[in-house]
PDB file of C-alpha atoms in Angstrom:
ATOM      1  CA  MET A  10      12.296 -13.924 -16.592  1.00  0.00           C
ATOM      2  CA  SER A  11      15.441 -15.302 -15.423  1.00  0.00           C
ATOM      3  CA  LEU A  12      16.383 -15.557 -11.693  1.00  0.00           C
ATOM      4  CA  SER A  13      19.748 -14.565 -10.509  1.00  0.00           C
ATOM      5  CA  GLN A  14      21.720 -16.632  -7.900  1.00  0.00           C
ATOM      6  CA  GLY A  15      19.782 -16.288  -4.592  1.00  0.00           C
ATOM      7  CA  GLU A  16      16.553 -14.963  -5.915  1.00  0.00           C
ATOM      8  CA  GLU A  17      13.543 -16.928  -4.899  1.00  0.00           C
ATOM      9  CA  SER A  18      10.869 -17.937  -7.421  1.00  0.00           C
ATOM     10  CA  THR A  19       8.042 -17.176  -4.937  1.00  0.00           C
ATOM     11  CA  PRO A  20       6.444 -13.731  -4.683  1.00  0.00           C
ATOM     12  CA  ASN A  21       8.565 -11.084  -2.846  1.00  0.00           C
ATOM     13  CA  ARG A  22       6.101 -10.094  -0.181  1.00  0.00           C
ATOM     14  CA  ARG A  23       8.878  -8.284   1.756  1.00  0.00           C
ATOM     15  CA  ARG A  24       9.720  -6.007  -1.131  1.00  0.00           C
ATOM     16  CA  ALA A  25       5.959  -5.331  -1.625  1.00  0.00           C
ATOM     17  CA  LEU A  26       5.678  -4.258   2.128  1.00  0.00           C
ATOM     18  CA  LEU A  27       8.637  -2.073   1.859  1.00  0.00           C
ATOM     19  CA  ALA A  28       7.094  -0.157  -1.219  1.00  0.00           C
ATOM     20  CA  VAL A  29       3.609   0.137   0.158  1.00  0.00           C
ATOM     21  CA  THR A  30       4.174   0.991   3.703  1.00  0.00           C
ATOM     22  CA  PRO A  31       5.093   4.701   3.144  1.00  0.00           C
ATOM     23  CA  PHE A  32       1.853   5.328   1.277  1.00  0.00           C
ATOM     24  CA  LEU A  33      -0.123   3.487   3.864  1.00  0.00           C
ATOM     25  CA  MET A  34       1.374   5.593   6.601  1.00  0.00           C
ATOM     26  CA  LEU A  35       0.771   8.791   4.650  1.00  0.00           C
ATOM     27  CA  GLY A  36      -2.858   7.944   4.381  1.00  0.00           C
ATOM     28  CA  LEU A  37      -3.323   7.105   8.023  1.00  0.00           C
ATOM     29  CA  ALA A  38      -1.548  10.266   9.000  1.00  0.00           C
ATOM     30  CA  ASP A  39      -3.959  12.004   6.877  1.00  0.00           C
ATOM     31  CA  VAL A  40      -6.871  10.508   8.815  1.00  0.00           C
ATOM     32  CA  LEU A  41      -5.368  11.300  12.064  1.00  0.00           C
ATOM     33  CA  LEU A  42      -4.822  14.874  11.054  1.00  0.00           C
ATOM     34  CA  LEU A  43      -8.448  15.360   9.893  1.00  0.00           C
ATOM     35  CA  LEU A  44      -9.624  13.837  13.255  1.00  0.00           C
ATOM     36  CA  PHE A  45      -7.258  16.138  15.322  1.00  0.00           C
ATOM     37  CA  TRP A  46      -8.614  19.242  13.243  1.00  0.00           C
ATOM     38  CA  GLY A  47     -11.853  18.420  14.754  1.00  0.00           C
ATOM     39  CA  ILE A  48     -13.722  17.514  11.571  1.00  0.00           C
ATOM     40  CA  GLU A  49     -16.696  15.051  11.918  1.00  0.00           C
ATOM     41  CA  PRO A  50     -15.069  11.617  12.431  1.00  0.00           C
ATOM     42  CA  LEU A  51     -17.369  10.359   9.756  1.00  0.00           C
ATOM     43  CA  TRP A  52     -15.573  12.416   7.008  1.00  0.00           C
ATOM     44  CA  ALA A  53     -12.138  11.543   8.311  1.00  0.00           C
ATOM     45  CA  PHE A  54     -13.006   7.759   8.065  1.00  0.00           C
ATOM     46  CA  ALA A  55     -14.731   8.136   4.765  1.00  0.00           C
ATOM     47  CA  ILE A  56     -11.304   8.466   3.017  1.00  0.00           C
ATOM     48  CA  LEU A  57      -9.907   5.439   4.824  1.00  0.00           C
ATOM     49  CA  PRO A  58     -11.600   2.883   2.450  1.00  0.00           C
ATOM     50  CA  PRO A  59     -10.002   4.324  -0.679  1.00  0.00           C
ATOM     51  CA  ILE A  60      -6.524   4.459   1.114  1.00  0.00           C
ATOM     52  CA  LEU A  61      -6.831   0.743   2.128  1.00  0.00           C
ATOM     53  CA  PHE A  62      -8.129  -0.314  -1.249  1.00  0.00           C
ATOM     54  CA  SER A  63      -5.352   1.409  -3.211  1.00  0.00           C
ATOM     55  CA  THR A  64      -2.695   0.029  -0.653  1.00  0.00           C
ATOM     56  CA  VAL A  65      -3.953  -3.495  -1.129  1.00  0.00           C
ATOM     57  CA  LEU A  66      -3.849  -3.197  -4.863  1.00  0.00           C
ATOM     58  CA  ALA A  67      -0.359  -1.890  -4.862  1.00  0.00           C
ATOM     59  CA  TRP A  68       0.704  -4.654  -2.593  1.00  0.00           C
ATOM     60  CA  LEU A  69      -0.773  -7.340  -4.768  1.00  0.00           C
ATOM     61  CA  ALA A  70       0.907  -5.800  -7.931  1.00  0.00           C
ATOM     62  CA  PHE A  71       4.409  -5.750  -6.125  1.00  0.00           C
ATOM     63  CA  SER A  72       3.967  -9.116  -4.364  1.00  0.00           C
ATOM     64  CA  THR A  73       3.045 -10.922  -7.514  1.00  0.00           C
ATOM     65  CA  ASP A  74       5.588  -9.305  -9.681  1.00  0.00           C
ATOM     66  CA  PHE A  75       2.794  -8.171 -12.018  1.00  0.00           C
ATOM     67  CA  LEU A  76       4.818  -5.063 -13.146  1.00  0.00           C
ATOM     68  CA  ASP A  77       8.009  -7.011 -13.987  1.00  0.00           C
ATOM     69  CA  ASP A  78       7.040  -7.735 -17.594  1.00  0.00           C
ATOM     70  CA  ARG A  79       5.793  -4.250 -18.120  1.00  0.00           C
ATOM     71  CA  THR A  80       9.148  -2.305 -17.795  1.00  0.00           C
TER      72      THR A  80
END
């Protein structure tokens, strides 16, 4: 992997944050929607751990450039 002028050799955490934020916001909006519908709060928060887990995995993949060698 060659670095062009101005690129850092450190993981790009800002790019990872920009890539993962829309999906995290959609997941949190889904939880809020379920809560406003009047569904039992336990069921709304039951979907929160998978949302957070997949967000963290995606952030790790983007921030460590794990996917760069696979394209």
